[in-house]
Amino acid sequence: SAVISQKPSRDICQRGTSLTIQCQVDSQVTMMFWYRQQPGQSLTLIATANQGSEATYESGFVIDKFPISRPNLTFSTLTVSNMSPEDSSIYLCSGCRFSGGEEQFFGPGTRLTVL
Amino acid sequence: GESVGLHLPTLSVQEGDNSIINCAYSNSASDYFIWYKQESGKGPQFIIDIRSNMDKRQGQRVTVLLNKTVKHLSLQIAATQPGDSAVYFCAENGDGANNLFFGTGTRLTVIP
């Protein structure tokens, strides 16, 4: 599978600020996704990052809070806007080359703490 | 959303024993399932997958069993090693979705 890197790996931010997380894949992928994982819990899909168009958000997540970009087939960003302590979580980027979720692989995650 | 859950949130096994991690899913339309391993501080790592037209698939030391009748998935790890200690997640693709829906997770601890 391809390798995904994320920047930053972790950050501590102040309430009300915004953080942009970068996701880079070492080869082209069809689909890219952003997940959130609360400590000790499972993964929840935030949105599907669509190349050249607006991301598709899951219920409970909105573009104003989590704007996403995907300018090409190997790169995406997720911004966590106007952060509050409730946004403290691990944010994971994933990608797959095939439809139907096949062989979806993940980045190492970005651990965000909001004070 | 889909409902994918695990029967056992924690599992402790002796090194060398076999481990069985179970998962139930709710969407009978799901046609693709994956098991992931997540070690502390890392992203989920793909272990093995299975399509709904199969009931068993084997990898290196791992076997996934799928029972579509009762919507149950299991991961068997043979000769469990300390390096197998991690949280294991099952995931399904729901109703032909491109994304995955994840189960709760089971923490496997291997006792040396």
PDB file of N, CA, C and O in Angstrom, chain B residues 42-111:
ATOM      1  N   LYS B  42      -0.129   5.361  16.781  1.00  0.00           N
ATOM      2  CA  LYS B  42      -0.026   5.137  15.335  1.00  0.00           C
ATOM      3  C   LYS B  42      -1.406   5.092  14.698  1.00  0.00           C
ATOM      4  O   LYS B  42      -2.418   4.941  15.383  1.00  0.00           O
ATOM      5  N   GLY B  43      -1.428   5.191  13.380  1.00  0.00           N
ATOM      6  CA  GLY B  43      -2.673   5.043  12.662  1.00  0.00           C
ATOM      7  C   GLY B  43      -3.031   3.575  12.496  1.00  0.00           C
ATOM      8  O   GLY B  43      -2.184   2.690  12.686  1.00  0.00           O
ATOM      9  N   PRO B  44      -4.284   3.271  12.163  1.00  0.00           N
ATOM     10  CA  PRO B  44      -4.678   1.880  11.933  1.00  0.00           C
ATOM     11  C   PRO B  44      -3.884   1.257  10.789  1.00  0.00           C
ATOM     12  O   PRO B  44      -3.645   1.898   9.765  1.00  0.00           O
ATOM     13  N   GLN B  45      -3.510   0.017  10.998  1.00  0.00           N
ATOM     14  CA  GLN B  45      -2.729  -0.721  10.002  1.00  0.00           C
ATOM     15  C   GLN B  45      -3.576  -1.853   9.445  1.00  0.00           C
ATOM     16  O   GLN B  45      -4.119  -2.658  10.205  1.00  0.00           O
ATOM     17  N   PHE B  46      -3.689  -1.918   8.126  1.00  0.00           N
ATOM     18  CA  PHE B  46      -4.443  -2.971   7.457  1.00  0.00           C
ATOM     19  C   PHE B  46      -3.875  -4.348   7.810  1.00  0.00           C
ATOM     20  O   PHE B  46      -2.672  -4.573   7.752  1.00  0.00           O
ATOM     21  N   ILE B  47      -4.762  -5.275   8.210  1.00  0.00           N
ATOM     22  CA  ILE B  47      -4.325  -6.643   8.496  1.00  0.00           C
ATOM     23  C   ILE B  47      -4.800  -7.582   7.407  1.00  0.00           C
ATOM     24  O   ILE B  47      -4.012  -8.273   6.753  1.00  0.00           O
ATOM     25  N   ILE B  48      -6.112  -7.646   7.223  1.00  0.00           N
ATOM     26  CA  ILE B  48      -6.681  -8.586   6.282  1.00  0.00           C
ATOM     27  C   ILE B  48      -8.080  -8.115   5.939  1.00  0.00           C
ATOM     28  O   ILE B  48      -8.735  -7.438   6.736  1.00  0.00           O
ATOM     29  N   ASP B  49      -8.540  -8.462   4.741  1.00  0.00           N
ATOM     30  CA  ASP B  49      -9.890  -8.101   4.330  1.00  0.00           C
ATOM     31  C   ASP B  49     -10.602  -9.328   3.783  1.00  0.00           C
ATOM     32  O   ASP B  49      -9.998 -10.378   3.528  1.00  0.00           O
ATOM     33  N   ILE B  50     -11.916  -9.189   3.617  1.00  0.00           N
ATOM     34  CA  ILE B  50     -12.701 -10.276   3.071  1.00  0.00           C
ATOM     35  C   ILE B  50     -13.932  -9.707   2.378  1.00  0.00           C
ATOM     36  O   ILE B  50     -14.508  -8.715   2.843  1.00  0.00           O
ATOM     37  N   ARG B  51     -14.306 -10.307   1.290  1.00  0.00           N
ATOM     38  CA  ARG B  51     -15.510  -9.908   0.575  1.00  0.00           C
ATOM     39  C   ARG B  51     -16.671 -10.789   1.019  1.00  0.00           C
ATOM     40  O   ARG B  51     -16.486 -11.907   1.486  1.00  0.00           O
ATOM     41  N   SER B  52     -17.860 -10.318   0.752  1.00  0.00           N
ATOM     42  CA  SER B  52     -19.040 -11.042   1.236  1.00  0.00           C
ATOM     43  C   SER B  52     -19.299 -12.335   0.478  1.00  0.00           C
ATOM     44  O   SER B  52     -20.115 -13.150   0.911  1.00  0.00           O
ATOM     45  N   ASN B  53     -18.601 -12.549  -0.626  1.00  0.00           N
ATOM     46  CA  ASN B  53     -18.791 -13.804  -1.361  1.00  0.00           C
ATOM     47  C   ASN B  53     -17.864 -14.909  -0.845  1.00  0.00           C
ATOM     48  O   ASN B  53     -17.794 -15.983  -1.422  1.00  0.00           O
ATOM     49  N   MET B  54     -17.150 -14.601   0.244  1.00  0.00           N
ATOM     50  CA  MET B  54     -16.271 -15.577   0.871  1.00  0.00           C
ATOM     51  C   MET B  54     -16.696 -15.737   2.329  1.00  0.00           C
ATOM     52  O   MET B  54     -17.303 -14.833   2.909  1.00  0.00           O
ATOM     53  N   ASP B  55     -16.369 -16.882   2.932  1.00  0.00           N
ATOM     54  CA  ASP B  55     -16.633 -17.039   4.359  1.00  0.00           C
ATOM     55  C   ASP B  55     -15.352 -17.207   5.167  1.00  0.00           C
ATOM     56  O   ASP B  55     -15.388 -17.216   6.398  1.00  0.00           O
ATOM     57  N   LYS B  56     -14.231 -17.314   4.470  1.00  0.00           N
ATOM     58  CA  LYS B  56     -12.965 -17.474   5.178  1.00  0.00           C
ATOM     59  C   LYS B  56     -11.829 -16.979   4.291  1.00  0.00           C
ATOM     60  O   LYS B  56     -11.840 -17.180   3.075  1.00  0.00           O
ATOM     61  N   ARG B  57     -10.884 -16.345   4.962  1.00  0.00           N
ATOM     62  CA  ARG B  57      -9.687 -15.936   4.235  1.00  0.00           C
ATOM     63  C   ARG B  57      -8.501 -15.983   5.190  1.00  0.00           C
ATOM     64  O   ARG B  57      -8.610 -15.564   6.348  1.00  0.00           O
ATOM     65  N   GLN B  58      -7.390 -16.496   4.692  1.00  0.00           N
ATOM     66  CA  GLN B  58      -6.219 -16.663   5.550  1.00  0.00           C
ATOM     67  C   GLN B  58      -5.075 -15.802   5.096  1.00  0.00           C
ATOM     68  O   GLN B  58      -4.837 -15.606   3.901  1.00  0.00           O
ATOM     69  N   GLY B  59      -4.350 -15.290   6.096  1.00  0.00           N
ATOM     70  CA  GLY B  59      -3.128 -14.563   5.828  1.00  0.00           C
ATOM     71  C   GLY B  59      -2.012 -15.198   6.631  1.00  0.00           C
ATOM     72  O   GLY B  59      -2.119 -16.347   7.051  1.00  0.00           O
ATOM     73  N   GLN B  60      -0.987 -14.423   6.858  1.00  0.00           N
ATOM     74  CA  GLN B  60       0.113 -14.947   7.662  1.00  0.00           C
ATOM     75  C   GLN B  60      -0.267 -14.884   9.135  1.00  0.00           C
ATOM     76  O   GLN B  60      -0.383 -13.822   9.703  1.00  0.00           O
ATOM     77  N   ARG B  61      -0.511 -16.021   9.749  1.00  0.00           N
ATOM     78  CA  ARG B  61      -0.908 -16.155  11.158  1.00  0.00           C
ATOM     79  C   ARG B  61      -2.294 -15.601  11.460  1.00  0.00           C
ATOM     80  O   ARG B  61      -2.746 -15.652  12.590  1.00  0.00           O
ATOM     81  N   VAL B  62      -2.969 -15.042  10.498  1.00  0.00           N
ATOM     82  CA  VAL B  62      -4.306 -14.512  10.745  1.00  0.00           C
ATOM     83  C   VAL B  62      -5.317 -15.149   9.799  1.00  0.00           C
ATOM     84  O   VAL B  62      -4.994 -15.483   8.662  1.00  0.00           O
ATOM     85  N   THR B  63      -6.518 -15.304  10.338  1.00  0.00           N
ATOM     86  CA  THR B  63      -7.637 -15.824   9.553  1.00  0.00           C
ATOM     87  C   THR B  63      -8.865 -14.982   9.866  1.00  0.00           C
ATOM     88  O   THR B  63      -9.132 -14.674  11.033  1.00  0.00           O
ATOM     89  N   VAL B  64      -9.594 -14.595   8.849  1.00  0.00           N
ATOM     90  CA  VAL B  64     -10.843 -13.875   9.056  1.00  0.00           C
ATOM     91  C   VAL B  64     -11.981 -14.801   8.622  1.00  0.00           C
ATOM     92  O   VAL B  64     -11.907 -15.451   7.577  1.00  0.00           O
ATOM     93  N   LEU B  65     -12.991 -14.879   9.472  1.00  0.00           N
ATOM     94  CA  LEU B  65     -14.183 -15.661   9.196  1.00  0.00           C
ATOM     95  C   LEU B  65     -15.379 -14.736   9.100  1.00  0.00           C
ATOM     96  O   LEU B  65     -15.538 -13.829   9.922  1.00  0.00           O
ATOM     97  N   LEU B  66     -16.203 -14.980   8.123  1.00  0.00           N
ATOM     98  CA  LEU B  66     -17.397 -14.163   7.916  1.00  0.00           C
ATOM     99  C   LEU B  66     -18.626 -15.055   7.907  1.00  0.00           C
ATOM    100  O   LEU B  66     -18.701 -16.005   7.118  1.00  0.00           O
ATOM    101  N   ASN B  67     -19.558 -14.760   8.774  1.00  0.00           N
ATOM    102  CA  ASN B  67     -20.832 -15.470   8.818  1.00  0.00           C
ATOM    103  C   ASN B  67     -21.928 -14.476   8.490  1.00  0.00           C
ATOM    104  O   ASN B  67     -22.374 -13.703   9.342  1.00  0.00           O
ATOM    105  N   LYS B  68     -22.370 -14.489   7.246  1.00  0.00           N
ATOM    106  CA  LYS B  68     -23.345 -13.506   6.794  1.00  0.00           C
ATOM    107  C   LYS B  68     -24.729 -13.786   7.368  1.00  0.00           C
ATOM    108  O   LYS B  68     -25.551 -12.866   7.492  1.00  0.00           O
ATOM    109  N   THR B  69     -24.987 -15.027   7.732  1.00  0.00           N
ATOM    110  CA  THR B  69     -26.302 -15.385   8.266  1.00  0.00           C
ATOM    111  C   THR B  69     -26.582 -14.640   9.557  1.00  0.00           C
ATOM    112  O   THR B  69     -27.692 -14.135   9.772  1.00  0.00           O
ATOM    113  N   VAL B  70     -25.567 -14.570  10.410  1.00  0.00           N
ATOM    114  CA  VAL B  70     -25.735 -13.891  11.701  1.00  0.00           C
ATOM    115  C   VAL B  70     -24.993 -12.564  11.743  1.00  0.00           C
ATOM    116  O   VAL B  70     -24.876 -11.939  12.800  1.00  0.00           O
ATOM    117  N   LYS B  71     -24.472 -12.135  10.610  1.00  0.00           N
ATOM    118  CA  LYS B  71     -23.750 -10.865  10.491  1.00  0.00           C
ATOM    119  C   LYS B  71     -22.637 -10.775  11.540  1.00  0.00           C
ATOM    120  O   LYS B  71     -22.594  -9.852  12.366  1.00  0.00           O
ATOM    121  N   HIS B  72     -21.736 -11.729  11.444  1.00  0.00           N
ATOM    122  CA  HIS B  72     -20.654 -11.823  12.415  1.00  0.00           C
ATOM    123  C   HIS B  72     -19.329 -12.003  11.699  1.00  0.00           C
ATOM    124  O   HIS B  72     -19.221 -12.734  10.706  1.00  0.00           O
ATOM    125  N   LEU B  73     -18.317 -11.340  12.224  1.00  0.00           N
ATOM    126  CA  LEU B  73     -16.972 -11.357  11.660  1.00  0.00           C
ATOM    127  C   LEU B  73     -16.001 -11.679  12.792  1.00  0.00           C
ATOM    128  O   LEU B  73     -16.189 -11.182  13.917  1.00  0.00           O
ATOM    129  N   SER B  74     -15.014 -12.499  12.520  1.00  0.00           N
ATOM    130  CA  SER B  74     -14.014 -12.751  13.546  1.00  0.00           C
ATOM    131  C   SER B  74     -12.607 -12.730  12.955  1.00  0.00           C
ATOM    132  O   SER B  74     -12.418 -12.989  11.775  1.00  0.00           O
ATOM    133  N   LEU B  75     -11.672 -12.408  13.812  1.00  0.00           N
ATOM    134  CA  LEU B  75     -10.256 -12.409  13.455  1.00  0.00           C
ATOM    135  C   LEU B  75      -9.556 -13.391  14.372  1.00  0.00           C
ATOM    136  O   LEU B  75      -9.642 -13.264  15.591  1.00  0.00           O
ATOM    137  N   GLN B  76      -8.901 -14.362  13.789  1.00  0.00           N
ATOM    138  CA  GLN B  76      -8.150 -15.329  14.553  1.00  0.00           C
ATOM    139  C   GLN B  76      -6.665 -15.078  14.328  1.00  0.00           C
ATOM    140  O   GLN B  76      -6.218 -14.977  13.189  1.00  0.00           O
ATOM    141  N   ILE B  77      -5.928 -14.986  15.432  1.00  0.00           N
ATOM    142  CA  ILE B  77      -4.486 -14.808  15.373  1.00  0.00           C
ATOM    143  C   ILE B  77      -3.853 -16.059  15.972  1.00  0.00           C
ATOM    144  O   ILE B  77      -4.103 -16.400  17.131  1.00  0.00           O
ATOM    145  N   ALA B  78      -3.055 -16.735  15.182  1.00  0.00           N
ATOM    146  CA  ALA B  78      -2.397 -17.950  15.645  1.00  0.00           C
ATOM    147  C   ALA B  78      -1.087 -17.620  16.359  1.00  0.00           C
ATOM    148  O   ALA B  78      -0.388 -16.670  15.989  1.00  0.00           O
ATOM    149  N   ALA B  79      -0.793 -18.404  17.389  1.00  0.00           N
ATOM    150  CA  ALA B  79       0.478 -18.266  18.113  1.00  0.00           C
ATOM    151  C   ALA B  79       0.750 -16.803  18.436  1.00  0.00           C
ATOM    152  O   ALA B  79       1.758 -16.218  18.016  1.00  0.00           O
ATOM    153  N   THR B  80      -0.139 -16.213  19.210  1.00  0.00           N
ATOM    154  CA  THR B  80      -0.076 -14.786  19.507  1.00  0.00           C
ATOM    155  C   THR B  80       1.259 -14.396  20.143  1.00  0.00           C
ATOM    156  O   THR B  80       1.773 -15.093  21.027  1.00  0.00           O
ATOM    157  N   GLN B  81       1.792 -13.291  19.674  1.00  0.00           N
ATOM    158  CA  GLN B  81       3.094 -12.800  20.123  1.00  0.00           C
ATOM    159  C   GLN B  81       2.935 -11.457  20.838  1.00  0.00           C
ATOM    160  O   GLN B  81       1.947 -10.747  20.611  1.00  0.00           O
ATOM    161  N   PRO B  82       3.902 -11.067  21.663  1.00  0.00           N
ATOM    162  CA  PRO B  82       3.804  -9.763  22.343  1.00  0.00           C
ATOM    163  C   PRO B  82       3.588  -8.603  21.378  1.00  0.00           C
ATOM    164  O   PRO B  82       2.899  -7.633  21.704  1.00  0.00           O
ATOM    165  N   GLY B  83       4.164  -8.699  20.181  1.00  0.00           N
ATOM    166  CA  GLY B  83       3.986  -7.652  19.181  1.00  0.00           C
ATOM    167  C   GLY B  83       2.576  -7.549  18.637  1.00  0.00           C
ATOM    168  O   GLY B  83       2.255  -6.584  17.933  1.00  0.00           O
ATOM    169  N   ASP B  84       1.735  -8.513  18.973  1.00  0.00           N
ATOM    170  CA  ASP B  84       0.334  -8.460  18.544  1.00  0.00           C
ATOM    171  C   ASP B  84      -0.508  -7.601  19.477  1.00  0.00           C
ATOM    172  O   ASP B  84      -1.669  -7.310  19.164  1.00  0.00           O
ATOM    173  N   SER B  85       0.054  -7.210  20.609  1.00  0.00           N
ATOM    174  CA  SER B  85      -0.684  -6.371  21.550  1.00  0.00           C
ATOM    175  C   SER B  85      -1.019  -5.036  20.885  1.00  0.00           C
ATOM    176  O   SER B  85      -0.135  -4.311  20.427  1.00  0.00           O
ATOM    177  N   ALA B  86      -2.315  -4.730  20.824  1.00  0.00           N
ATOM    178  CA  ALA B  86      -2.782  -3.529  20.135  1.00  0.00           C
ATOM    179  C   ALA B  86      -4.304  -3.481  20.264  1.00  0.00           C
ATOM    180  O   ALA B  86      -4.913  -4.353  20.871  1.00  0.00           O
ATOM    181  N   VAL B  87      -4.901  -2.451  19.679  1.00  0.00           N
ATOM    182  CA  VAL B  87      -6.361  -2.394  19.553  1.00  0.00           C
ATOM    183  C   VAL B  87      -6.710  -2.839  18.138  1.00  0.00           C
ATOM    184  O   VAL B  87      -6.095  -2.405  17.163  1.00  0.00           O
ATOM    185  N   TYR B  88      -7.690  -3.711  18.042  1.00  0.00           N
ATOM    186  CA  TYR B  88      -8.111  -4.249  16.756  1.00  0.00           C
ATOM    187  C   TYR B  88      -9.518  -3.731  16.431  1.00  0.00           C
ATOM    188  O   TYR B  88     -10.427  -3.809  17.249  1.00  0.00           O
ATOM    189  N   PHE B  89      -9.657  -3.222  15.206  1.00  0.00           N
ATOM    190  CA  PHE B  89     -10.937  -2.713  14.740  1.00  0.00           C
ATOM    191  C   PHE B  89     -11.408  -3.505  13.532  1.00  0.00           C
ATOM    192  O   PHE B  89     -10.620  -3.808  12.631  1.00  0.00           O
ATOM    193  N   CYS B  90     -12.705  -3.814  13.520  1.00  0.00           N
ATOM    194  CA  CYS B  90     -13.300  -4.289  12.283  1.00  0.00           C
ATOM    195  C   CYS B  90     -13.971  -3.094  11.616  1.00  0.00           C
ATOM    196  O   CYS B  90     -14.350  -2.129  12.275  1.00  0.00           O
ATOM    197  N   ALA B  91     -14.096  -3.160  10.290  1.00  0.00           N
ATOM    198  CA  ALA B  91     -14.741  -2.084   9.555  1.00  0.00           C
ATOM    199  C   ALA B  91     -15.493  -2.683   8.369  1.00  0.00           C
ATOM    200  O   ALA B  91     -15.084  -3.717   7.826  1.00  0.00           O
ATOM    201  N   GLU B  92     -16.578  -2.028   8.002  1.00  0.00           N
ATOM    202  CA  GLU B  92     -17.377  -2.479   6.877  1.00  0.00           C
ATOM    203  C   GLU B  92     -17.645  -1.298   5.964  1.00  0.00           C
ATOM    204  O   GLU B  92     -17.550  -0.144   6.370  1.00  0.00           O
ATOM    205  N   ASN B  93     -18.004  -1.584   4.729  1.00  0.00           N
ATOM    206  CA  ASN B  93     -18.249  -0.490   3.793  1.00  0.00           C
ATOM    207  C   ASN B  93     -19.721  -0.136   3.685  1.00  0.00           C
ATOM    208  O   ASN B  93     -20.118   0.604   2.802  1.00  0.00           O
ATOM    209  N   GLY B  94     -20.545  -0.651   4.590  1.00  0.00           N
ATOM    210  CA  GLY B  94     -21.938  -0.253   4.594  1.00  0.00           C
ATOM    211  C   GLY B  94     -22.646  -0.620   3.311  1.00  0.00           C
ATOM    212  O   GLY B  94     -22.370  -1.648   2.695  1.00  0.00           O
ATOM    213  N   ASP B  95     -23.506   0.235   2.873  1.00  0.00           N
ATOM    214  CA  ASP B  95     -24.337  -0.030   1.705  1.00  0.00           C
ATOM    215  C   ASP B  95     -23.612   0.418   0.434  1.00  0.00           C
ATOM    216  O   ASP B  95     -24.037   1.336  -0.247  1.00  0.00           O
ATOM    217  N   GLY B  96     -22.465  -0.252   0.161  1.00  0.00           N
ATOM    218  CA  GLY B  96     -21.705   0.070  -1.030  1.00  0.00           C
ATOM    219  C   GLY B  96     -21.010   1.406  -0.988  1.00  0.00           C
ATOM    220  O   GLY B  96     -20.628   1.944  -2.020  1.00  0.00           O
ATOM    221  N   ALA B  97     -20.787   1.937   0.223  1.00  0.00           N
ATOM    222  CA  ALA B  97     -20.113   3.224   0.356  1.00  0.00           C
ATOM    223  C   ALA B  97     -18.631   3.101   0.013  1.00  0.00           C
ATOM    224  O   ALA B  97     -18.071   2.003   0.026  1.00  0.00           O
ATOM    225  N   ASN B  98     -18.001   4.206  -0.283  1.00  0.00           N
ATOM    226  CA  ASN B  98     -16.560   4.228  -0.519  1.00  0.00           C
ATOM    227  C   ASN B  98     -15.778   4.370   0.768  1.00  0.00           C
ATOM    228  O   ASN B  98     -14.595   4.080   0.813  1.00  0.00           O
ATOM    229  N   ASN B  99     -16.435   4.836   1.828  1.00  0.00           N
ATOM    230  CA  ASN B  99     -15.741   4.958   3.101  1.00  0.00           C
ATOM    231  C   ASN B  99     -16.063   3.745   3.966  1.00  0.00           C
ATOM    232  O   ASN B  99     -16.829   2.877   3.576  1.00  0.00           O
ATOM    233  N   LEU B 100     -15.450   3.689   5.113  1.00  0.00           N
ATOM    234  CA  LEU B 100     -15.623   2.577   6.034  1.00  0.00           C
ATOM    235  C   LEU B 100     -16.289   3.018   7.319  1.00  0.00           C
ATOM    236  O   LEU B 100     -16.112   4.147   7.769  1.00  0.00           O
ATOM    237  N   PHE B 101     -17.035   2.098   7.908  1.00  0.00           N
ATOM    238  CA  PHE B 101     -17.635   2.305   9.221  1.00  0.00           C
ATOM    239  C   PHE B 101     -16.928   1.377  10.188  1.00  0.00           C
ATOM    240  O   PHE B 101     -16.838   0.172   9.949  1.00  0.00           O
ATOM    241  N   PHE B 102     -16.457   1.952  11.290  1.00  0.00           N
ATOM    242  CA  PHE B 102     -15.607   1.217  12.212  1.00  0.00           C
ATOM    243  C   PHE B 102     -16.370   0.726  13.430  1.00  0.00           C
ATOM    244  O   PHE B 102     -17.260   1.407  13.935  1.00  0.00           O
ATOM    245  N   GLY B 103     -15.960  -0.456  13.906  1.00  0.00           N
ATOM    246  CA  GLY B 103     -16.469  -0.965  15.158  1.00  0.00           C
ATOM    247  C   GLY B 103     -15.814  -0.290  16.348  1.00  0.00           C
ATOM    248  O   GLY B 103     -14.948   0.570  16.195  1.00  0.00           O
ATOM    249  N   THR B 104     -16.218  -0.705  17.522  1.00  0.00           N
ATOM    250  CA  THR B 104     -15.772  -0.079  18.759  1.00  0.00           C
ATOM    251  C   THR B 104     -14.293  -0.307  19.030  1.00  0.00           C
ATOM    252  O   THR B 104     -13.610   0.571  19.551  1.00  0.00           O
ATOM    253  N   GLY B 105     -13.804  -1.487  18.705  1.00  0.00           N
ATOM    254  CA  GLY B 105     -12.397  -1.812  18.981  1.00  0.00           C
ATOM    255  C   GLY B 105     -12.251  -2.783  20.130  1.00  0.00           C
ATOM    256  O   GLY B 105     -13.021  -2.736  21.101  1.00  0.00           O
ATOM    257  N   THR B 106     -11.287  -3.677  20.045  1.00  0.00           N
ATOM    258  CA  THR B 106     -10.926  -4.598  21.125  1.00  0.00           C
ATOM    259  C   THR B 106      -9.448  -4.442  21.422  1.00  0.00           C
ATOM    260  O   THR B 106      -8.628  -4.490  20.503  1.00  0.00           O
ATOM    261  N   ARG B 107      -9.148  -4.263  22.708  1.00  0.00           N
ATOM    262  CA  ARG B 107      -7.732  -4.164  23.091  1.00  0.00           C
ATOM    263  C   ARG B 107      -7.223  -5.556  23.418  1.00  0.00           C
ATOM    264  O   ARG B 107      -7.720  -6.204  24.341  1.00  0.00           O
ATOM    265  N   LEU B 108      -6.250  -6.003  22.671  1.00  0.00           N
ATOM    266  CA  LEU B 108      -5.623  -7.303  22.886  1.00  0.00           C
ATOM    267  C   LEU B 108      -4.323  -7.106  23.654  1.00  0.00           C
ATOM    268  O   LEU B 108      -3.458  -6.330  23.224  1.00  0.00           O
ATOM    269  N   THR B 109      -4.195  -7.805  24.757  1.00  0.00           N
ATOM    270  CA  THR B 109      -2.963  -7.771  25.549  1.00  0.00           C
ATOM    271  C   THR B 109      -2.380  -9.173  25.583  1.00  0.00           C
ATOM    272  O   THR B 109      -3.073 -10.125  25.953  1.00  0.00           O
ATOM    273  N   VAL B 110      -1.139  -9.292  25.189  1.00  0.00           N
ATOM    274  CA  VAL B 110      -0.469 -10.580  25.177  1.00  0.00           C
ATOM    275  C   VAL B 110       0.442 -10.664  26.396  1.00  0.00           C
ATOM    276  O   VAL B 110       1.325  -9.814  26.583  1.00  0.00           O
ATOM    277  N   ILE B 111       0.217 -11.680  27.186  1.00  0.00           N
ATOM    278  CA  ILE B 111       0.973 -11.861  28.424  1.00  0.00           C
ATOM    279  C   ILE B 111       2.179 -12.757  28.146  1.00  0.00           C
ATOM    280  O   ILE B 111       2.008 -13.884  27.692  1.00  0.00           O
TER     281      ILE B 111
END
